[in-house]
Amino acid sequence: MAKLRPNRKPVFFWQGALILLPVVVLAAVSLVSLRQDSRAAEADARRRASENAQSLARAVRSSVNDELQRFLTLQNVWTLDLFSASQPYVSNAPDTQLNADVEKWERDFPGLTLADLAVPQGKILSDGRQIEPPDFPIVPTPPKWFRELSPAQKCRWEDLRSAASPADSKARQEAFLTNQPSEDARDAAFFLAFRPDQILGGARPLATETGVSFQDIACYRLLSATDAELSTPLLNSVWNQAFESPSFIAQKLLDLAGGLTNRADAASRQKYLWMRTYWSCQSRARECLGPIRDLPDLKPWKPLWWSHWTRRGETLAILQAMTFVNPGVDSAGDSLSGQGYQVWFVPRAVVEAIFTKALTENRFLIPDYAAPALAVEGWPLPLRGAFATADGKDLLGRSELRAGSSFAQDAIRFDLEFFLTSRDQMLSAERRRARLFAGLILGTAFAALAGLVAARRAFYRQLELNEMKSNFVSSVSHELRAPIASVRLMAENLERGKIPEAPRQREYFGFIVQECRRLSALIENVLDFSRIEQGRKQYEFEPTDVLAMARTTARLMAPCAAEKGVKLETDGVEPPAAPIELNVDGRALQQALVNLIDNAIKHSPAGETVTIGVERREGTAPVVGLYVADHGPGIPAEEHDKIFERFYRRGSELRRETQGVGIGLSVVRHVVAAHGGRVLVQSAAGQGSRFTIELPARSQHE
Ligand code: ADP
């Protein structure tokens, strides 16, 4: 036997859960995957930036190689040219091709002037001694010959120095020579014995032990003489003192010579100018070499190219390992042969300009969310130009390469780094996509929610309808049972002859007919309703006098009204009103009118009047209105729509006083709509009701 389930009220929970659950799961999964997507996009952007850093470094290297070679060549040729032009007795026409190259280079690197920057090559030994430019004698170290004097020789030397008169000097010089001093010592003794200070009019005796050569001093005296002129031999000797055997006094000699140029001829002035320019270039080389010579890296000697910033990073020195054979002697007279380095200099401004140019040429490799940072041999280079400044916080990519290629054989190490400038910019494409998807997810969730609400409403509406339907069934049964019972009772009484009187019998028959009519009206309504619901209801339109139809209907309903003690009145329906002929389904329209009159009678208290009337409205769309007005309890405005819904009955099932099944008005509305008309309600609680069937005067079915 089938087990009966308890009749539980269905609830809309699982259905709702089934609608929402997939959406919630989908949204959650999408959100998680969006998050992952964003992480992947970030990783991707970082990887791209890192790859770009590598490519950019390679591109920078190749551009720097070219420019470095160009600069070093130009600097070398230019300084050599200047050096040879500065020599007296040598006439050099200016090299026009070289000048054109220099001009072009200066145009390519605006703001840089080669003459202000150029540093001639240097040469040093790995023990730190300087070959090129020639080193100054170390002051106040005595010269080599003085250091090599024996104690006896030293004694004689002191005697010579303290000689009081020229004759005395001569004797003491000879005494000194008897001890066989070296050749330099002899020269020194010879010079001292002649007292050039006295010859040249100076006041102090010479101090040859400081390493200043006699030529230096002689030159100094000549230049500072009151009647000195910048003759070619004097210029030559200045040149010799400045470039052949320079000492700390060379600068002074050049300055003195400079003071004489206004009295010199144009050629000497030009020579002096070149000499002076070369001197300042060479001084820069000397200055730059100073710290390089002290580097501990020089030893052991490395047969490689390498580079190093000079002190404070002003100049980049590129060292080329080299073995020097007989390049001369140092100020102490020792040979400068040996393993060392040729040093090429690149001023910092040029390094910056070359790297900035290389970066600018390849800036398309810099992602818009990154800022580059560059360091050359460990020194950060400020990047001039329109590059974002790196804050050094979030490193995206880094590449370390060596530049210098063919010329300086990859001697220069540089690091290129990319730092993140804007996370928002890096993820902008991804963010747009994420926003789109988030919008879609939200839209879907919203649609699902709306669907859920609609489904829930439909669900409960269906429940309500089901309840109404079952009420309808019980109402119909109830409506049928009472009249059938009374008809049966009266018919039985008549059959058994219990009502002998003829007038009573007529009354009974009248009742029976009346009840049967009401029953068939009810059944007709139910059948019509069912046909309408199934879409099977057919209308037969034919020209009908609606006034006559209204009259007949009023008469038909009169007994019903009388039974209830309600007065039925007509308004403008009776002759002599002219007939109104419309193309309608007379039967259906009559049934609609019957439903309205039946409702009016039902809801009118005994003694009240129900009016059936006709009104015409002319205009562009003329209408004919059949109205039924009563003085019943009326219908509140908020229920004017609801009463036309099927099965809808006002009030609670238990407390309802009027009979009915709740389909009358829905049938009326359907019938009227089929005629192209509409049903209007004018009613308010406690003020009676007036239902009007409005039909187009020129029926569409004509
Ligand atoms: P019923 O069979 O209940 O009359 P209807 O569809 O004809 O069904 O009417 C729906 C509801 O409209 C009724 O239950 C009643 O409450 C209300 N109604 C209809 N006509 C009137 C009227 N003339 N006066 C007051 N209420 C009315």
XYZ file of C-alpha atoms and ligand atoms in Angstrom:
729
model
C 0.000 0.000 0.000
C 1.345 3.385 -0.934
C 2.356 5.362 2.035
C 0.540 8.682 2.194
C 2.759 11.647 2.620
C 1.566 14.242 5.061
C 0.171 17.145 3.052
C 2.972 19.577 3.748
C 2.846 23.061 2.335
C 5.421 23.281 -0.450
C 8.165 25.840 0.119
C 10.317 27.648 -2.353
C 13.690 26.845 -0.842
C 15.337 24.085 -2.782
C 14.231 25.536 -6.091
C 15.775 28.859 -5.070
C 18.919 27.142 -3.879
C 19.188 25.302 -7.201
C 18.878 28.561 -9.130
C 21.312 30.497 -6.951
C 23.899 27.852 -6.175
C 25.445 27.551 -9.666
C 25.582 31.331 -9.961
C 27.245 31.696 -6.576
C 29.727 28.915 -7.373
C 30.397 30.411 -10.802
C 30.895 33.883 -9.380
C 33.218 32.610 -6.653
C 35.273 30.572 -9.114
C 35.404 33.524 -11.517
C 36.525 35.896 -8.804
C 39.250 33.514 -7.692
C 40.378 33.012 -11.266
C 40.321 36.780 -11.872
C 42.622 37.171 -8.908
C 44.915 34.511 -10.255
C 44.758 36.147 -13.659
C 45.848 39.414 -12.169
C 48.766 37.717 -10.438
C 49.723 35.987 -13.680
C 49.467 39.299 -15.554
C 51.760 40.926 -13.032
C 54.275 38.102 -13.294
C 54.048 38.374 -17.056
C 54.643 42.136 -17.041
C 57.620 41.668 -14.737
C 59.054 38.956 -16.956
C 58.587 41.160 -20.006
C 60.313 44.056 -18.270
C 63.177 41.792 -17.312
C 63.526 40.563 -20.900
C 63.374 44.135 -22.137
C 66.129 45.085 -19.716
C 68.321 42.414 -21.328
C 67.480 43.563 -24.855
C 67.960 47.199 -23.937
C 71.333 46.455 -22.355
C 72.434 44.698 -25.546
C 71.226 47.591 -27.707
C 72.900 50.090 -25.378
C 76.112 48.137 -25.523
C 76.265 48.204 -29.278
C 75.529 51.936 -29.443
C 78.013 52.695 -26.644
C 80.691 50.627 -28.399
C 80.390 52.743 -31.515
C 80.292 56.051 -29.714
C 83.130 55.119 -27.388
C 85.342 54.175 -30.272
C 84.440 57.410 -32.026
C 85.234 59.503 -28.970
C 88.467 57.767 -28.037
C 89.755 57.965 -31.589
C 88.801 61.596 -31.895
C 90.322 62.483 -28.526
C 93.525 60.628 -29.332
C 93.998 62.136 -32.763
C 93.029 65.592 -31.565
C 95.435 65.619 -28.583
C 98.255 64.237 -30.722
C 97.567 66.877 -33.324
C 97.536 69.574 -30.675
C 100.765 68.271 -29.186
C 102.611 68.317 -32.467
C 101.177 71.745 -33.343
C 102.432 73.156 -30.043
C 106.083 72.310 -30.790
C 108.212 75.294 -31.712
C 110.271 75.017 -34.914
C 107.583 72.723 -36.322
C 105.010 74.297 -38.606
C 101.729 72.401 -38.700
C 98.809 73.368 -40.832
C 95.586 72.722 -38.951
C 93.981 69.410 -39.931
C 90.707 70.499 -41.531
C 89.218 66.992 -41.643
C 89.924 66.584 -37.938
C 88.321 69.917 -37.152
C 85.225 68.901 -39.137
C 85.025 65.645 -37.158
C 85.317 67.528 -33.890
C 82.579 69.932 -34.938
C 80.296 67.072 -35.913
C 80.942 65.321 -32.619
C 80.168 68.515 -30.709
C 76.943 68.879 -32.689
C 75.982 65.297 -31.832
C 76.636 65.935 -28.155
C 75.434 69.461 -27.527
C 76.919 71.090 -24.467
C 80.211 69.219 -24.696
C 83.402 70.886 -25.964
C 86.290 68.588 -26.800
C 88.971 71.176 -25.931
C 87.541 71.473 -22.415
C 87.290 67.743 -21.922
C 90.064 65.999 -23.811
C 92.542 64.029 -21.765
C 95.562 62.608 -23.620
C 96.545 59.005 -23.117
C 98.569 58.119 -20.097
C 101.129 55.374 -19.584
C 101.979 53.880 -16.234
C 103.911 50.910 -14.973
C 102.290 48.358 -12.770
C 104.492 49.558 -9.911
C 102.678 52.906 -10.205
C 105.450 54.890 -11.854
C 104.289 57.245 -14.589
C 105.718 57.224 -18.090
C 103.346 59.497 -19.928
C 102.803 62.347 -19.175
C 106.312 62.554 -17.690
C 106.275 62.596 -13.949
C 107.365 65.612 -11.962
C 110.498 64.983 -9.880
C 109.404 64.234 -6.397
C 110.121 67.241 -4.229
C 112.075 67.610 -2.049
C 113.826 64.321 -2.706
C 117.405 65.146 -3.716
C 118.409 64.079 -7.201
C 120.012 60.706 -7.788
C 123.533 62.013 -8.083
C 123.147 63.722 -4.702
C 121.885 60.589 -3.052
C 124.799 58.634 -4.493
C 127.449 60.925 -3.052
C 129.833 59.204 -0.645
C 130.225 60.765 2.831
C 133.582 62.286 1.761
C 132.034 63.676 -1.428
C 129.093 65.071 0.557
C 131.540 66.850 2.834
C 133.263 68.491 -0.145
C 129.877 69.439 -1.640
C 128.914 71.267 1.502
C 132.274 73.072 1.384
C 131.549 74.146 -2.177
C 128.064 75.415 -1.264
C 129.398 77.558 1.573
C 132.149 79.184 -0.561
C 132.270 82.909 0.063
C 133.885 84.178 -3.142
C 134.163 83.073 -6.800
C 137.818 82.222 -6.308
C 136.960 80.179 -3.270
C 134.236 78.440 -5.241
C 136.652 77.478 -7.972
C 139.109 75.931 -5.501
C 136.401 74.028 -3.642
C 134.885 72.774 -6.926
C 138.196 71.261 -7.900
C 138.502 69.703 -4.440
C 135.077 68.157 -4.971
C 136.047 66.784 -8.373
C 139.079 64.988 -6.993
C 136.774 62.547 -5.240
C 135.434 61.298 -8.616
C 131.776 62.198 -8.321
C 129.289 61.107 -11.004
C 128.797 63.133 -14.143
C 125.594 64.784 -12.886
C 127.365 65.671 -9.645
C 130.177 67.273 -11.638
C 127.672 69.311 -13.632
C 125.985 70.423 -10.442
C 129.342 71.417 -8.915
C 130.257 73.264 -12.096
C 126.948 75.172 -12.081
C 127.229 75.951 -8.362
C 130.806 77.204 -8.723
C 129.656 79.722 -11.369
C 126.879 81.012 -9.109
C 124.255 81.617 -11.883
C 122.144 83.424 -9.332
C 124.760 86.102 -9.228
C 125.092 86.012 -13.024
C 121.357 86.482 -13.508
C 121.092 89.036 -10.722
C 119.146 86.831 -8.293
C 119.558 87.123 -4.548
C 119.328 83.564 -3.261
C 121.792 80.774 -3.950
C 120.408 77.831 -5.966
C 119.087 74.761 -4.200
C 119.763 72.032 -6.711
C 119.010 69.218 -4.315
C 115.242 69.844 -4.660
C 115.298 68.142 -8.051
C 114.544 71.289 -10.032
C 116.789 71.177 -13.062
C 119.233 73.910 -13.834
C 117.441 74.430 -17.104
C 114.253 75.115 -15.200
C 115.893 77.704 -13.104
C 117.657 79.239 -16.056
C 114.428 79.398 -17.983
C 112.681 80.910 -14.987
C 115.299 83.589 -14.703
C 115.105 84.371 -18.407
C 111.336 84.649 -18.379
C 111.231 86.831 -15.315
C 113.987 89.197 -16.490
C 112.635 92.711 -16.865
C 113.522 92.965 -20.565
C 112.485 89.387 -21.440
C 110.923 88.702 -24.849
C 109.126 85.569 -26.004
C 111.679 84.579 -28.626
C 111.440 81.232 -30.365
C 114.478 79.822 -28.484
C 112.906 80.879 -25.168
C 109.540 79.383 -26.208
C 111.397 76.238 -27.177
C 112.992 76.040 -23.803
C 109.620 76.579 -22.079
C 108.202 73.767 -24.261
C 111.126 71.537 -23.218
C 110.624 72.311 -19.547
C 106.880 71.746 -19.773
C 106.802 68.613 -21.883
C 110.235 67.006 -21.929
C 111.288 67.301 -18.299
C 108.353 68.827 -16.478
C 108.506 69.763 -12.845
C 106.255 71.602 -10.445
C 107.798 74.789 -11.815
C 106.546 74.172 -15.372
C 103.171 75.745 -14.638
C 104.934 78.836 -13.377
C 107.133 78.962 -16.494
C 104.053 78.752 -18.740
C 102.363 81.506 -16.757
C 105.432 83.729 -17.122
C 105.580 82.981 -20.846
C 101.862 83.803 -21.068
C 102.646 87.232 -19.588
C 105.022 87.871 -22.459
C 102.693 86.943 -25.355
C 101.427 90.482 -25.851
C 104.899 91.441 -26.932
C 105.427 88.360 -29.136
C 104.622 87.887 -32.828
C 101.393 86.178 -33.961
C 103.049 82.831 -34.740
C 104.649 82.618 -31.301
C 101.380 83.616 -29.698
C 99.573 80.814 -31.529
C 102.290 78.329 -30.579
C 102.037 79.435 -26.992
C 98.239 79.044 -27.086
C 98.479 75.458 -28.393
C 101.169 74.731 -25.837
C 99.005 76.089 -23.073
C 95.941 74.084 -24.227
C 97.957 70.919 -24.477
C 99.431 71.622 -21.053
C 95.967 71.826 -19.511
C 94.912 68.607 -21.267
C 98.048 66.932 -19.998
C 97.482 68.310 -16.506
C 94.087 66.641 -16.547
C 95.785 63.387 -17.521
C 98.270 63.853 -14.702
C 95.479 64.564 -12.270
C 93.473 61.571 -13.420
C 96.460 59.259 -13.356
C 97.325 60.215 -9.790
C 94.649 58.075 -8.118
C 94.968 55.349 -10.754
C 98.648 54.936 -9.899
C 97.775 54.282 -6.282
C 95.290 51.528 -7.143
C 96.148 48.248 -5.535
C 94.632 46.576 -8.665
C 97.656 47.499 -10.782
C 99.556 44.625 -9.283
C 99.796 41.878 -10.268
C 99.904 43.038 -13.862
C 96.868 41.803 -15.787
C 97.222 41.418 -19.539
C 93.629 42.584 -19.992
C 91.579 45.654 -20.568
C 89.774 47.022 -17.582
C 88.394 50.284 -16.447
C 88.162 52.339 -13.334
C 86.725 55.631 -12.253
C 89.226 58.158 -11.069
C 88.720 59.719 -7.692
C 85.193 61.137 -7.219
C 84.184 59.521 -10.477
C 85.056 62.442 -12.763
C 86.788 60.451 -15.434
C 86.628 56.863 -16.529
C 90.067 55.391 -17.063
C 90.331 52.432 -19.416
C 93.524 50.502 -18.909
C 95.184 48.498 -21.628
C 97.887 46.147 -20.454
C 101.179 46.737 -22.226
C 104.851 46.028 -21.951
C 107.058 49.108 -22.316
C 110.537 48.743 -23.718
C 112.901 51.637 -23.085
C 110.409 54.459 -22.790
C 112.980 56.532 -20.878
C 114.002 57.072 -17.272
C 112.151 58.541 -14.334
C 113.229 61.649 -12.459
C 115.435 59.508 -10.239
C 117.166 58.211 -13.370
C 115.726 54.661 -13.179
C 114.581 52.940 -16.367
C 110.857 52.938 -16.989
C 110.888 49.653 -18.951
C 108.524 46.979 -17.788
C 104.936 45.843 -17.629
C 102.356 48.542 -17.350
C 99.269 50.060 -18.805
C 98.287 52.471 -21.441
C 95.405 54.509 -20.016
C 92.577 55.954 -22.093
C 90.394 58.547 -20.455
C 86.716 59.217 -20.960
C 85.446 62.238 -19.037
C 82.339 61.591 -16.995
C 80.251 64.077 -19.011
C 81.079 62.070 -22.150
C 80.208 58.745 -20.482
C 76.870 60.203 -19.446
C 76.187 61.658 -22.870
C 77.090 58.430 -24.675
C 74.945 56.234 -22.425
C 72.037 58.674 -22.438
C 72.159 58.786 -26.243
C 72.187 54.983 -26.396
C 69.212 54.767 -24.025
C 67.289 57.441 -25.886
C 67.798 55.686 -29.205
C 66.350 52.487 -27.720
C 63.776 53.966 -25.408
C 61.007 51.951 -27.070
C 62.357 49.007 -25.085
C 61.557 50.738 -21.811
C 58.047 49.729 -20.688
C 55.853 52.706 -19.805
C 55.528 51.435 -16.256
C 59.285 51.288 -15.679
C 62.101 53.740 -15.065
C 65.654 52.868 -16.048
C 68.655 53.232 -13.773
C 72.199 52.937 -15.034
C 75.499 52.448 -13.294
C 78.864 52.388 -15.069
C 81.651 50.628 -13.226
C 79.566 50.879 -10.091
C 78.957 54.637 -10.381
C 75.320 55.617 -10.860
C 74.826 57.809 -13.917
C 72.167 60.498 -13.778
C 70.049 59.994 -16.893
C 69.322 63.308 -18.514
C 66.374 63.529 -20.807
C 62.817 62.407 -20.587
C 63.234 59.279 -18.516
C 61.102 58.601 -15.486
C 63.211 58.663 -12.358
C 63.674 55.340 -10.668
C 62.864 55.258 -6.984
C 64.925 52.120 -6.545
C 62.201 50.294 -4.649
C 60.708 47.631 -6.852
C 63.262 46.050 -9.189
C 61.698 44.627 -12.350
C 64.747 43.528 -14.228
C 68.476 43.895 -14.333
C 71.198 43.249 -16.814
C 74.940 43.513 -16.410
C 77.017 43.769 -19.570
C 80.387 45.021 -20.708
C 80.867 47.690 -23.328
C 83.927 48.790 -25.216
C 83.988 45.951 -27.715
C 86.661 46.224 -30.406
C 88.392 49.317 -29.096
C 88.477 48.791 -25.385
C 87.665 45.109 -25.436
C 84.630 45.101 -23.156
C 86.501 46.964 -20.493
C 83.512 48.889 -19.191
C 81.038 47.100 -16.962
C 77.603 48.645 -16.770
C 74.407 47.662 -14.981
C 71.029 48.496 -16.368
C 68.058 48.175 -14.043
C 64.336 48.705 -14.467
C 62.315 49.869 -11.526
C 58.559 49.856 -11.318
C 57.056 53.336 -11.493
C 53.350 52.585 -11.547
C 51.694 49.313 -10.673
C 48.416 50.697 -11.987
C 49.925 51.342 -15.382
C 51.581 47.927 -15.435
C 48.250 46.197 -14.845
C 46.012 48.627 -16.714
C 45.015 46.195 -19.483
C 44.419 43.437 -16.948
C 42.447 45.802 -14.702
C 40.197 46.763 -17.612
C 39.574 43.092 -18.357
C 38.986 42.331 -14.694
C 36.493 45.175 -14.427
C 34.656 43.893 -17.480
C 34.487 40.373 -16.077
C 33.549 41.544 -12.617
C 30.766 43.545 -14.265
C 29.624 40.453 -16.159
C 29.684 38.343 -13.010
C 27.719 40.963 -11.127
C 25.275 41.242 -14.024
C 24.809 37.469 -14.067
C 24.349 37.369 -10.325
C 21.846 40.182 -10.547
C 19.957 38.440 -13.367
C 19.912 35.211 -11.351
C 18.601 37.090 -8.349
C 15.903 38.737 -10.445
C 15.040 35.307 -11.881
C 14.885 33.936 -8.372
C 12.516 36.651 -7.234
C 10.324 36.162 -10.322
C 10.303 32.390 -9.883
C 9.459 32.778 -6.215
C 6.615 35.102 -7.020
C 5.327 32.744 -9.728
C 5.635 29.858 -7.311
C 3.541 31.529 -4.630
C 1.131 32.891 -7.227
C 0.658 29.344 -8.447
C 0.080 28.199 -4.872
C -2.470 30.951 -4.436
C -4.124 30.026 -7.731
C -4.282 26.403 -6.694
C -5.941 27.413 -3.481
C -8.346 29.635 -5.395
C -9.100 26.780 -7.770
C -9.955 24.445 -4.959
C -12.080 27.177 -3.405
C -13.678 27.560 -6.815
C -14.524 23.874 -6.963
C -16.096 23.995 -3.518
C -17.916 27.254 -4.372
C -19.290 25.776 -7.595
C -20.421 22.636 -5.746
C -21.978 24.787 -3.079
C -23.688 27.004 -5.653
C -25.054 23.915 -7.385
C -26.102 22.001 -4.290
C -28.545 24.538 -2.762
C -30.701 25.224 -5.861
C -30.699 21.558 -6.882
C -31.847 20.597 -3.389
C -34.661 23.155 -3.378
C -35.723 22.299 -6.974
C -35.758 18.644 -6.006
C -37.803 19.345 -2.854
C -40.381 21.389 -4.747
C -40.566 18.874 -7.603
C -41.053 16.006 -5.128
C -43.779 17.897 -3.319
C -45.536 18.534 -6.605
C -45.097 14.920 -7.665
C -46.547 13.566 -4.439
C -49.522 15.909 -4.786
C -48.685 17.716 -1.606
C -49.437 21.063 -3.239
C -52.998 20.794 -4.415
C -53.710 24.507 -4.870
C -53.222 25.687 -8.405
C -51.774 29.172 -7.512
C -49.174 27.595 -5.185
C -48.380 25.045 -7.834
C -47.730 27.918 -10.309
C -45.584 29.625 -7.753
C -43.596 26.398 -7.311
C -43.176 25.979 -11.040
C -42.049 29.589 -11.248
C -39.412 28.927 -8.555
C -38.234 25.779 -10.288
C -37.867 27.611 -13.602
C -36.122 30.480 -11.875
C -33.634 28.207 -10.078
C -32.998 26.205 -13.238
C -32.336 29.410 -15.121
C -29.877 30.502 -12.498
C -28.254 27.079 -12.558
C -27.875 27.113 -16.300
C -26.502 30.663 -16.120
C -23.949 29.455 -13.609
C -23.087 26.409 -15.691
C -22.937 28.577 -18.786
C -20.484 30.884 -17.000
C -18.329 27.962 -15.855
C -18.335 26.413 -19.324
C -17.528 29.756 -20.922
C -14.773 30.272 -18.440
C -13.330 26.861 -19.210
C -13.535 27.592 -22.969
C -11.804 30.931 -22.454
C -9.081 29.296 -20.352
C -8.506 26.676 -23.045
C -8.641 29.296 -25.778
C -11.608 27.581 -27.422
C -14.146 30.344 -26.930
C -15.654 31.367 -30.257
C -17.660 34.495 -30.950
C -20.223 34.983 -33.628
C -20.556 38.623 -34.488
C -23.741 39.896 -36.094
C -25.531 43.223 -36.150
C -27.453 43.412 -32.922
C -29.542 46.112 -31.304
C -27.736 46.496 -27.991
C -30.597 48.521 -26.533
C -33.036 45.674 -27.148
C -30.475 43.272 -25.744
C -30.163 45.394 -22.568
C -33.950 45.591 -22.254
C -34.362 41.822 -22.571
C -31.586 41.207 -20.064
C -33.143 43.596 -17.555
C -36.400 41.772 -17.905
C -34.686 38.440 -17.574
C -33.068 39.519 -14.318
C -36.208 41.140 -12.904
C -37.424 38.041 -10.990
C -33.975 37.613 -9.500
C -34.023 41.238 -8.304
C -37.527 40.890 -7.027
C -36.510 37.822 -5.040
C -33.815 39.903 -3.330
C -36.203 42.871 -2.853
C -34.062 45.040 -5.140
C -35.585 47.429 -7.638
C -34.294 47.092 -11.216
C -34.447 50.293 -13.259
C -33.467 51.129 -16.798
C -32.122 54.398 -18.113
C -32.409 55.357 -21.758
C -32.967 51.775 -22.778
C -36.716 51.742 -23.275
C -38.365 53.100 -26.427
C -38.667 55.667 -27.821
C -34.835 55.553 -27.634
C -33.525 54.845 -31.114
C -31.989 51.358 -31.442
C -28.197 51.155 -31.365
C -27.016 48.525 -33.741
C -23.521 47.125 -33.262
C -21.746 44.140 -34.698
C -21.531 41.964 -31.616
C -21.979 38.441 -30.311
C -25.359 39.083 -28.686
C -25.376 35.962 -26.519
C -21.926 36.544 -25.097
C -22.589 40.216 -24.486
C -25.863 39.374 -22.792
C -24.073 36.944 -20.544
C -21.577 39.634 -19.620
C -24.401 42.013 -18.803
C -26.162 39.278 -16.782
C -22.973 38.801 -14.733
C -22.792 42.536 -13.985
C -26.521 42.772 -13.075
C -26.258 39.599 -10.974
C -23.303 41.084 -9.041
C -25.164 44.386 -8.552
C -28.267 42.611 -7.226
C -26.185 40.333 -5.016
C -24.354 43.244 -3.421
C -27.357 45.582 -3.069
C -29.225 45.617 0.227
C -32.986 45.002 -0.028
C -34.923 48.079 -1.095
C -32.087 49.602 -3.098
C -32.154 50.250 -6.819
C -29.983 48.811 -9.543
C -29.871 50.838 -12.737
C -29.128 49.484 -16.185
C -28.451 52.211 -18.678
C -26.877 53.212 -21.932
C -24.688 56.219 -22.663
C -23.054 57.372 -25.852
C -19.850 59.265 -26.211
C -19.149 60.951 -29.523
C -15.740 62.084 -30.705
C -12.971 60.734 -32.854
C -13.537 57.285 -31.345
C -17.251 57.172 -30.487
C -18.215 54.588 -27.879
C -21.406 53.028 -26.571
C -21.412 52.319 -22.837
C -23.731 49.815 -21.157
C -23.620 50.453 -17.477
C -24.947 48.762 -14.338
C -24.998 50.931 -11.221
C -25.886 49.903 -7.696
C -25.841 51.362 -4.200
C -24.054 48.454 -2.599
C -20.975 48.481 -0.361
C -18.686 49.516 -3.232
C -15.138 48.356 -3.975
C -11.997 50.106 -2.720
C -9.855 51.558 -5.533
C -6.887 49.267 -4.851
C -9.074 46.235 -5.692
C -10.458 47.557 -8.985
C -7.946 45.508 -10.948
C -7.974 42.431 -8.774
C -11.707 41.757 -9.020
C -11.229 40.975 -12.720
C -8.726 38.205 -11.959
C -10.059 34.690 -12.224
C -11.244 33.114 -8.967
C -10.734 36.365 -7.122
C -13.417 37.105 -4.559
C -13.258 39.852 -2.056
C -13.250 39.143 1.667
C -12.394 35.916 3.476
C -13.930 32.613 2.425
C -15.610 32.151 5.810
C -17.140 35.558 6.245
C -18.410 35.995 2.716
C -22.131 36.755 2.581
C -22.713 36.783 -1.158
C -22.837 33.777 -3.353
C -20.496 33.425 -6.266
C -17.494 31.533 -7.592
C -15.137 34.371 -8.614
C -15.187 34.007 -12.407
C -18.038 36.340 -13.382
C -15.994 39.501 -13.947
C -13.108 37.666 -15.609
C -15.588 36.323 -18.181
C -17.001 39.854 -18.614
C -13.572 41.284 -19.261
C -12.726 38.588 -21.779
C -15.954 38.982 -23.678
C -15.654 42.776 -23.797
C -12.009 42.615 -24.843
C -13.033 40.243 -27.670
C -15.360 43.031 -28.849
C -12.522 45.549 -28.833
C -13.995 47.305 -25.807
C -13.147 47.622 -22.142
C -14.809 47.356 -18.738
C -14.628 50.386 -16.438
C -15.275 50.390 -12.694
C -16.256 53.489 -10.796
C -16.570 52.620 -7.163
C -15.343 53.426 -3.692
C -15.985 51.752 -0.365
C -19.515 52.592 0.856
C -20.486 54.491 -2.292
C -21.963 51.833 -4.566
C -20.469 50.647 -7.827
C -20.905 51.383 -11.478
C -19.564 48.934 -14.051
C -19.539 50.121 -17.679
C -19.023 47.959 -20.740
C -17.551 50.331 -23.307
C -17.855 49.168 -26.912
C -16.547 50.989 -29.936
C -19.549 52.486 -31.740
C -18.049 51.533 -35.088
C -17.338 47.919 -34.291
C -14.138 46.522 -35.722
C -16.057 43.446 -36.767
C -18.294 45.356 -39.123
P -18.431 36.404 -7.836
O -18.919 35.120 -8.420
O -17.806 36.278 -6.535
O -19.420 37.464 -7.973
P -17.053 38.075 -9.720
O -15.867 37.834 -10.581
O -18.317 38.377 -10.443
O -17.230 36.816 -8.796
O -16.750 39.216 -8.766
C -15.533 39.264 -8.067
C -15.666 40.042 -6.777
O -15.932 41.392 -7.087
C -16.778 39.636 -5.925
O -16.403 38.643 -5.020
C -17.183 40.891 -5.187
O -16.460 40.962 -3.961
C -16.734 41.985 -6.088
N -17.892 42.638 -6.782
C -18.312 42.424 -8.051
N -19.372 43.202 -8.347
C -19.597 43.988 -7.246
C -20.559 44.987 -6.925
N -21.515 45.399 -7.826
N -20.517 45.558 -5.685
C -19.588 45.156 -4.783
N -18.651 44.191 -5.034
C -18.664 43.593 -6.252
